[in-house]
Tab-separated table of C-alpha atoms and ligand atoms in Angstrom:
chain	number	residue	atom	x	y	z
E	9	UNK	CA	38.511	203.227	19.923
E	10	UNK	CA	36.451	204.577	22.783
E	11	UNK	CA	34.169	201.563	22.545
E	12	UNK	CA	37.011	199.257	22.378
E	13	UNK	CA	38.594	201.075	25.269
E	14	UNK	CA	35.407	201.063	27.349
E	15	UNK	CA	34.666	197.445	26.467
E	16	UNK	CA	38.155	196.461	27.379
E	17	UNK	CA	37.738	198.529	30.584
E	18	UNK	CA	34.475	196.673	31.190
E	19	UNK	CA	36.060	193.336	30.573
E	20	UNK	CA	38.977	194.464	32.748
E	21	UNK	CA	36.510	195.407	35.455
E	22	UNK	CA	34.663	192.158	34.906
E	23	UNK	CA	37.965	190.351	34.982
E	24	UNK	CA	38.952	192.219	38.114
E	25	UNK	CA	35.513	191.484	39.580
E	26	UNK	CA	35.964	187.832	38.802
E	27	UNK	CA	39.452	188.024	40.210
E	28	UNK	CA	38.158	189.727	43.348
E	29	UNK	CA	35.444	187.092	43.738
E	30	UNK	CA	37.975	184.325	43.241
E	31	UNK	CA	40.309	186.170	45.626
E	32	UNK	CA	37.594	186.499	48.250
E	33	UNK	CA	36.765	182.838	47.841
E	34	UNK	CA	40.427	181.925	48.240
E	35	UNK	CA	40.651	184.179	51.287
E	36	UNK	CA	37.629	182.482	52.839
E	37	UNK	CA	39.054	179.044	52.079
E	38	UNK	CA	42.414	180.185	53.448
E	39	UNK	CA	40.892	181.564	56.643
E	40	UNK	CA	38.794	178.470	57.217
E	41	UNK	CA	41.795	176.241	56.603
E	42	UNK	CA	44.030	178.413	58.763
E	43	UNK	CA	41.404	178.321	61.491
E	44	UNK	CA	41.327	174.568	61.291
E	45	UNK	CA	45.100	174.368	61.283
E	46	UNK	CA	45.256	176.607	64.324
E	47	UNK	CA	42.657	174.729	66.261
E	48	UNK	CA	43.691	171.201	65.347
E	49	UNK	CA	46.941	169.755	66.636
E	50	UNK	CA	49.470	169.259	63.800
E	51	UNK	CA	49.981	165.649	64.783
E	52	UNK	CA	46.584	164.377	65.847
E	53	UNK	CA	48.174	161.482	67.695
E	54	UNK	CA	50.118	163.847	69.897
E	55	UNK	CA	47.046	165.111	71.736
E	56	UNK	CA	47.457	168.816	71.047
E	57	UNK	CA	51.198	168.792	71.467
E	58	UNK	CA	51.522	171.339	68.660
E	59	UNK	CA	50.075	173.813	71.112
E	60	UNK	CA	52.826	173.262	73.667
E	61	UNK	CA	54.774	176.445	72.899
E	62	UNK	CA	51.643	178.613	73.194
E	63	UNK	CA	50.586	176.813	76.376
E	64	UNK	CA	54.033	177.271	77.861
E	65	UNK	CA	54.135	180.968	77.008
E	66	UNK	CA	50.641	181.460	78.379
E	67	UNK	CA	51.882	180.015	81.671
E	68	UNK	CA	54.996	182.206	81.558
E	69	UNK	CA	57.158	179.131	81.618
E	70	UNK	CA	59.886	178.200	79.212
E	71	UNK	CA	59.749	174.658	77.845
E	72	UNK	CA	63.218	173.711	76.727
E	73	UNK	CA	65.057	170.843	75.091
E	74	UNK	CA	68.714	169.887	74.866
E	75	UNK	CA	69.905	169.669	71.269
E	76	UNK	CA	72.868	168.105	69.508
E	77	UNK	CA	74.488	169.710	66.480
E	78	UNK	CA	74.600	166.799	64.054
E	79	UNK	CA	70.870	165.970	63.919
E	80	UNK	CA	70.066	169.668	64.066
E	81	UNK	CA	71.924	170.056	60.775
E	82	UNK	CA	70.997	166.793	59.066
E	83	UNK	CA	67.599	165.642	60.349
E	84	UNK	CA	64.520	167.610	59.321
E	85	UNK	CA	62.212	165.669	61.617
E	86	UNK	CA	64.476	166.339	64.585
E	87	UNK	CA	64.287	170.058	63.837
E	88	UNK	CA	60.483	169.921	63.542
E	89	UNK	CA	60.107	168.189	66.875
E	90	UNK	CA	62.116	171.003	68.458
E	91	UNK	CA	60.354	173.914	66.778
E	92	UNK	CA	56.853	172.487	67.186
E	93	UNK	CA	57.072	171.606	70.879
E	94	UNK	CA	59.561	173.760	72.705
E	95	UNK	CA	60.303	177.401	73.404
E	96	UNK	CA	64.032	177.210	74.135
E	97	UNK	CA	67.087	175.082	73.501
E	98	UNK	CA	70.172	174.175	75.495
E	99	UNK	CA	73.244	172.852	73.707
E	100	UNK	CA	73.693	169.342	75.087
E	101	UNK	CA	77.440	169.320	74.465
E	102	UNK	CA	78.702	171.810	71.946
E	103	UNK	CA	79.113	174.797	74.271
E	104	UNK	CA	81.228	172.795	76.688
E	105	UNK	CA	84.852	173.708	77.174
E	106	UNK	CA	86.380	170.769	75.262
E	107	UNK	CA	84.487	171.741	72.109
E	108	UNK	CA	84.661	175.508	72.398
E	109	UNK	CA	88.374	175.805	73.219
E	110	UNK	CA	89.990	172.476	72.301
E	111	UNK	CA	93.432	174.103	72.307
E	112	UNK	CA	94.339	177.116	74.303
E	113	UNK	CA	93.332	180.260	72.399
E	114	UNK	CA	91.836	178.175	69.594
E	115	UNK	CA	88.084	178.450	69.552
E	116	UNK	CA	85.584	176.471	67.517
E	117	UNK	CA	82.306	178.286	67.083
E	118	UNK	CA	80.777	176.015	64.474
E	119	UNK	CA	78.585	174.056	66.914
E	120	UNK	CA	77.503	176.921	69.145
E	121	UNK	CA	76.788	179.139	66.102
E	122	UNK	CA	74.635	176.372	64.623
E	123	UNK	CA	72.575	176.058	67.796
E	124	UNK	CA	72.183	179.789	68.378
E	125	UNK	CA	71.442	180.471	64.685
E	126	UNK	CA	68.803	177.732	64.609
E	127	UNK	CA	67.200	179.105	67.765
E	128	UNK	CA	67.118	182.632	66.423
E	129	UNK	CA	65.628	181.625	63.090
E	130	UNK	CA	62.864	179.791	64.940
E	131	UNK	CA	62.099	182.243	67.731
E	132	UNK	CA	63.536	180.028	70.477
E	133	UNK	CA	65.508	181.214	73.495
E	134	UNK	CA	68.906	179.749	74.317
E	135	UNK	CA	70.090	178.670	77.739
E	136	UNK	CA	73.886	178.459	77.851
E	137	UNK	CA	75.532	175.298	79.153
E	138	UNK	CA	78.165	175.270	80.669
E	139	UNK	CA	81.205	177.182	81.939
E	140	UNK	CA	82.935	175.555	84.926
E	141	UNK	CA	82.601	171.795	85.191
E	142	UNK	CA	84.870	168.883	86.019
E	143	UNK	CA	83.814	166.915	82.903
E	144	UNK	CA	84.505	167.564	79.240
E	145	UNK	CA	87.482	169.790	79.876
E	146	UNK	CA	90.220	169.778	77.202
E	147	UNK	CA	93.468	168.071	78.190
E	148	UNK	CA	95.463	171.313	78.082
E	149	UNK	CA	93.186	172.691	80.806
E	150	UNK	CA	92.660	169.587	82.916
E	151	UNK	CA	96.280	168.509	82.873
E	152	UNK	CA	97.906	171.930	82.999
E	153	UNK	CA	99.622	173.032	86.171
E	154	UNK	CA	98.249	176.433	86.966
E	155	UNK	CA	98.961	179.121	89.487
E	156	UNK	CA	95.809	180.794	90.818
E	157	UNK	CA	96.380	183.897	88.689
E	158	UNK	CA	97.019	181.898	85.564
E	159	UNK	CA	93.849	179.902	86.074
E	160	UNK	CA	91.854	183.087	86.674
E	161	UNK	CA	93.208	184.388	83.397
E	162	UNK	CA	92.195	181.178	81.614
E	163	UNK	CA	88.714	181.446	83.127
E	164	UNK	CA	88.366	185.071	82.041
E	165	UNK	CA	89.523	184.386	78.491
E	166	UNK	CA	87.074	181.532	78.089
E	167	UNK	CA	84.128	183.401	79.572
E	168	UNK	CA	84.858	186.526	77.588
E	169	UNK	CA	85.037	184.551	74.377
E	170	UNK	CA	81.916	182.430	74.920
E	171	UNK	CA	79.631	184.762	76.831
E	172	UNK	CA	80.867	187.784	74.899
E	173	UNK	CA	80.137	186.177	71.533
E	174	UNK	CA	76.517	185.471	72.434
E	175	UNK	CA	75.825	188.467	74.628
E	176	UNK	CA	72.163	189.437	74.335
E	177	UNK	CA	71.445	186.215	72.405
E	178	UNK	CA	72.089	183.668	75.143
E	179	UNK	CA	70.284	185.140	78.092
E	180	UNK	CA	71.059	182.677	80.884
E	181	UNK	CA	74.087	180.509	81.635
E	182	UNK	CA	75.055	177.571	83.814
E	183	UNK	CA	78.188	179.180	85.187
E	184	UNK	CA	78.833	176.488	87.779
E	185	UNK	CA	77.910	172.921	86.949
E	186	UNK	CA	77.672	170.171	89.567
E	187	UNK	CA	79.801	171.833	92.270
E	188	UNK	CA	79.101	169.087	94.809
E	189	UNK	CA	80.386	165.543	94.898
E	190	UNK	CA	78.020	163.031	93.321
E	191	UNK	CA	76.351	161.878	96.506
E	192	UNK	CA	77.668	164.105	99.100
E	193	UNK	CA	77.564	167.404	100.724
E	194	UNK	CA	81.246	168.080	100.117
E	195	UNK	CA	82.291	170.473	97.358
E	196	UNK	CA	83.870	168.620	94.458
E	197	UNK	CA	87.648	168.654	94.695
E	198	UNK	CA	88.384	169.430	91.046
E	199	UNK	CA	90.804	171.701	89.230
E	200	UNK	CA	88.945	174.918	90.004
E	201	UNK	CA	88.558	174.064	93.667
E	202	UNK	CA	92.109	172.860	94.087
E	203	UNK	CA	93.738	175.898	92.502
E	204	UNK	CA	91.378	178.698	93.564
E	205	UNK	CA	89.795	177.267	96.706
E	206	UNK	CA	86.126	177.283	97.616
E	207	UNK	CA	85.753	180.843	96.428
E	208	UNK	CA	86.172	179.813	92.790
E	209	UNK	CA	82.366	179.836	92.689
E	210	UNK	CA	82.036	183.450	93.814
E	211	UNK	CA	84.915	184.462	91.556
E	212	UNK	CA	83.401	182.815	88.507
E	213	UNK	CA	79.957	184.326	89.090
E	214	UNK	CA	81.431	187.778	89.644
E	215	UNK	CA	83.540	187.519	86.511
E	216	UNK	CA	80.582	186.310	84.443
E	217	UNK	CA	78.491	189.225	85.662
E	218	UNK	CA	81.199	191.698	84.654
E	219	UNK	CA	81.314	190.171	81.192
E	220	UNK	CA	77.542	190.082	80.626
E	221	UNK	CA	75.666	192.115	83.238
E	222	UNK	CA	72.271	191.208	81.724
E	223	UNK	CA	72.724	187.427	81.753
E	224	UNK	CA	70.955	185.262	84.331
E	225	UNK	CA	73.664	183.268	86.097
E	226	UNK	CA	72.975	179.750	87.366
E	227	UNK	CA	74.397	177.012	89.499
E	228	UNK	CA	73.209	173.729	87.987
E	229	UNK	CA	73.173	170.575	90.149
E	230	UNK	CA	71.763	167.058	90.275
E	231	UNK	CA	70.474	164.908	93.113
E	232	UNK	CA	68.881	167.845	94.941
E	233	UNK	CA	65.305	167.462	93.702
E	234	UNK	CA	64.033	165.643	96.772
E	235	UNK	CA	66.071	167.500	99.394
E	236	UNK	CA	68.691	165.808	101.579
E	237	UNK	CA	72.262	166.609	102.621
E	238	UNK	CA	73.419	167.635	99.150
E	239	UNK	CA	70.504	170.044	98.705
E	240	UNK	CA	71.153	171.391	102.215
E	241	UNK	CA	74.797	171.993	101.383
E	242	UNK	CA	73.802	173.836	98.207
E	243	UNK	CA	71.320	175.870	100.213
E	244	UNK	CA	74.048	176.914	102.651
E	245	UNK	CA	76.439	177.773	99.838
E	246	UNK	CA	73.821	179.850	98.040
E	247	UNK	CA	72.745	181.649	101.201
E	248	UNK	CA	76.341	182.621	101.826
E	249	UNK	CA	76.818	183.816	98.221
E	250	UNK	CA	73.686	185.960	98.373
E	251	UNK	CA	74.673	187.440	101.727
E	252	UNK	CA	77.918	188.503	100.110
E	253	UNK	CA	76.063	190.007	97.128
E	254	UNK	CA	77.638	187.594	94.696
E	255	UNK	CA	75.699	187.808	91.426
E	256	UNK	CA	73.706	184.592	91.323
E	257	UNK	CA	70.233	184.477	89.812
E	258	UNK	CA	69.133	180.893	89.568
E	259	UNK	CA	69.461	177.259	90.500
E	260	UNK	CA	69.016	174.511	87.942
E	261	UNK	CA	67.605	171.281	89.346
E	262	UNK	CA	68.767	168.840	86.703
E	263	UNK	CA	65.980	166.315	87.170
E	264	UNK	CA	67.574	163.105	85.901
E	265	UNK	CA	64.997	160.832	87.486
E	266	UNK	CA	64.533	157.099	87.718
E	267	UNK	CA	60.978	156.031	86.984
E	268	UNK	CA	59.146	155.633	90.288
E	269	UNK	CA	61.412	158.121	92.060
E	270	UNK	CA	60.154	161.512	90.993
E	271	UNK	CA	59.650	163.274	94.319
E	272	UNK	CA	56.067	164.133	95.219
E	273	UNK	CA	57.286	167.233	97.018
E	274	UNK	CA	59.475	168.645	94.254
E	275	UNK	CA	57.733	172.017	94.414
E	276	UNK	CA	58.702	172.406	98.088
E	277	UNK	CA	62.345	171.889	97.272
E	278	UNK	CA	62.155	174.365	94.415
E	279	UNK	CA	60.370	176.896	96.582
E	280	UNK	CA	62.990	176.700	99.275
E	281	UNK	CA	65.393	178.305	96.827
E	282	UNK	CA	62.972	180.815	95.329
E	283	UNK	CA	62.300	181.970	98.892
E	284	UNK	CA	65.882	183.196	98.847
E	285	UNK	CA	64.967	185.465	95.932
E	286	UNK	CA	66.354	183.196	93.222
E	287	UNK	CA	64.696	181.771	90.156
E	288	UNK	CA	64.798	178.014	89.601
E	289	UNK	CA	64.438	175.631	86.706
E	290	UNK	CA	64.249	171.920	86.047
E	291	UNK	CA	67.133	171.982	83.644
E	292	UNK	CA	67.793	168.460	82.323
E	293	UNK	CA	64.601	166.457	82.787
E	294	UNK	CA	64.422	162.790	81.888
E	295	UNK	CA	62.760	159.791	83.555
E	296	UNK	CA	64.551	156.541	82.794
E	297	UNK	CA	62.768	153.199	82.910
E	298	UNK	CA	64.437	149.834	83.498
E	299	UNK	CA	64.360	147.399	80.581
E	300	UNK	CA	62.226	145.655	79.547
E	301	UNK	CA	59.715	148.463	79.916
E	302	UNK	CA	56.963	147.071	82.167
E	303	UNK	CA	53.375	147.314	81.060
E	304	UNK	CA	51.825	150.603	82.048
E	305	UNK	CA	55.223	152.173	82.709
E	306	UNK	CA	54.876	154.781	79.976
E	307	UNK	CA	51.546	155.903	81.471
E	308	UNK	CA	53.134	156.141	84.906
E	309	UNK	CA	56.038	158.028	83.401
E	310	UNK	CA	53.552	160.431	81.821
E	311	UNK	CA	52.168	161.226	85.272
E	312	UNK	CA	55.714	161.843	86.460
E	313	UNK	CA	56.343	164.294	83.630
E	314	UNK	CA	53.084	166.041	84.503
E	315	UNK	CA	54.133	166.158	88.157
E	316	UNK	CA	57.327	167.982	87.233
E	317	UNK	CA	55.507	170.534	85.077
E	318	UNK	CA	52.929	171.068	87.811
E	319	UNK	CA	55.627	171.486	90.448
E	320	UNK	CA	57.239	174.199	88.363
E	321	UNK	CA	53.892	175.905	87.734
E	322	UNK	CA	53.246	175.868	91.471
E	323	UNK	CA	56.364	177.911	92.140
E	324	UNK	CA	56.120	181.471	90.865
E	325	UNK	CA	59.799	181.890	90.068
E	326	UNK	CA	60.236	178.498	88.425
E	327	UNK	CA	61.006	179.747	84.936
E	328	UNK	CA	61.834	176.684	82.871
E	329	UNK	CA	61.440	172.942	82.453
E	330	UNK	CA	63.917	171.588	79.940
E	331	UNK	CA	64.077	167.982	78.769
E	332	UNK	CA	67.477	166.430	78.164
E	333	UNK	CA	67.255	165.344	74.543
E	334	UNK	CA	64.880	165.366	71.593
E	335	UNK	CA	64.063	161.653	71.445
E	336	UNK	CA	64.954	158.351	73.081
E	337	UNK	CA	67.237	157.813	70.106
E	338	UNK	CA	69.328	160.814	71.189
E	339	UNK	CA	69.236	160.333	74.934
E	340	UNK	CA	72.429	159.922	76.969
E	341	UNK	CA	70.684	157.274	79.113
E	342	UNK	CA	71.327	153.961	77.288
E	343	UNK	CA	75.037	154.714	77.082
E	344	UNK	CA	75.450	155.934	80.658
E	345	UNK	CA	72.896	153.682	82.382
E	346	UNK	CA	72.883	150.361	80.535
E	347	UNK	CA	69.626	148.552	81.261
E	348	UNK	CA	67.598	151.759	81.317
E	349	UNK	CA	65.676	153.290	78.449
E	350	UNK	CA	62.731	155.357	77.191
E	351	UNK	CA	63.498	158.425	79.295
E	352	UNK	CA	62.170	161.182	77.031
E	353	UNK	CA	58.762	162.325	75.671
E	354	UNK	CA	59.467	161.096	72.100
E	355	UNK	CA	60.557	157.563	71.165
E	356	UNK	CA	63.321	156.660	68.683
E	357	UNK	CA	61.010	157.258	65.712
E	358	UNK	CA	59.849	160.619	67.022
E	359	UNK	CA	56.468	159.195	67.978
E	360	UNK	CA	55.137	161.145	70.937
E	361	UNK	CA	54.802	159.092	74.102
E	362	UNK	CA	52.155	159.541	76.801
E	363	UNK	CA	54.570	161.882	78.583
E	364	UNK	CA	54.100	164.481	75.866
E	365	UNK	CA	50.314	164.472	76.158
E	366	UNK	CA	50.663	164.678	79.934
E	367	UNK	CA	52.759	167.814	79.603
E	368	UNK	CA	50.075	169.340	77.367
E	369	UNK	CA	47.425	168.516	79.930
E	370	UNK	CA	49.455	169.804	82.839
E	371	UNK	CA	49.921	173.115	81.036
E	372	UNK	CA	46.276	173.258	79.948
E	373	UNK	CA	44.477	172.678	83.203
E	374	UNK	CA	45.961	175.541	85.170
E	375	UNK	CA	44.787	179.116	84.999
E	376	UNK	CA	47.591	181.193	83.537
E	377	UNK	CA	49.980	182.376	86.188
E	378	UNK	CA	50.967	186.007	86.305
E	379	UNK	CA	54.340	187.000	84.815
E	380	UNK	CA	57.036	186.743	87.449
E	381	UNK	CA	60.157	187.904	85.701
B	409	LIG	O1	74.109	164.458	77.659
B	409	LIG	C1	75.494	164.674	77.728
B	409	LIG	C2	76.224	163.488	77.099
B	409	LIG	O2	75.980	163.464	75.705
B	409	LIG	C3	77.709	163.592	77.380
B	409	LIG	O3	78.340	162.429	76.902
B	409	LIG	C4	77.936	163.758	78.872
B	409	LIG	C5	79.410	163.893	79.163
B	409	LIG	O4	79.644	164.109	80.487
B	409	LIG	O5	77.253	164.924	79.327
B	409	LIG	C6	75.876	164.821	79.189
B	409	LIG	O6	75.223	165.967	79.710
B	409	LIG	C7	75.374	166.161	81.124
B	409	LIG	C8	75.229	167.640	81.371
B	409	LIG	O7	76.141	168.347	80.579
B	409	LIG	C9	75.424	167.954	82.837
B	409	LIG	N1	74.527	167.193	83.656
B	409	LIG	C10	74.529	165.767	83.424
B	409	LIG	C11	74.283	165.486	81.944
B	409	LIG	C12	74.183	164.000	81.721
B	409	LIG	O8	75.409	163.422	82.010
């Protein structure tokens, strides 16, 4: 019995020893493999693009991407591109008024919940887009005839519902989107302006701050990246808001560029606003190229992407660069600018373009900048 017991103990020990040896061997193999996996880019052709999130975090910059609900649900490759290359998402459409509150007091959270849930499961931040805008408003809102108090009530209900639902989960919001006319220094004469007057901006920011005091509140605008009368008008508006202690934390420079027209002095225009104590972001970056894409254009575009990243890195309170779409197959450009194409860092088949490698390089060659937030 004893013998049997001790021999079975021995063979158990031997077995365990063999198991331990095999385990150790596995561990070594695992560690070596893991080491290789960590040091090699996941997609060799993408030039280290798998390291983008780490590089971005090391530079204390958020690298974002606008996402659409349908491919997020149905397309595994789309999801991988997002999780492997970016640190935050913005909902391209689904948090806009027409989707969130298609009928008065009827809210649809399916899209926003999908985006926020996906982000949370994958450790990504969410930038909220957008509250007050002249586009993508439901008919009941756009065509209603509102007294100022009624419209304030509508604004409060919508903000409370949307910002309240994601409080603590969506940490920054475009409260005011495109407040100026397309080309000009004049404030856009839309519903909010017409009913509430110029101060709709201060009212909306104040209301948003009451609803979520922790959220970073943004004005998001296009056509201001190279300065000019529109940027000057925004600067005056913002200066006035800050003097009046209106809660405003950031300016989004959308960055919808035409290839060949990415301003060399972007960082100066960003810095002008951070000098006021604000943070800034490049919130909707794309660089569209006229068709047919000329030879060498993708390489030139790559330098333009790098220029934007470098401009943001040069400005201590530039907190985010966000591209406006996951791939050229999802970009708004072909539909809105016929004759233009190839605006994003991935092509229609999710193959990384030179722009992606250029972003990696731009984030790699700088010493890490100190945390600014
Ligand atoms: O990319 C969005 C596109 O799918 C919509 O059809 C369009 C509707 O206006 O809005 C696009 O996103 C815009 C963003 O919300 C605000 N800045 C300009 C963007 C491009 O138009």
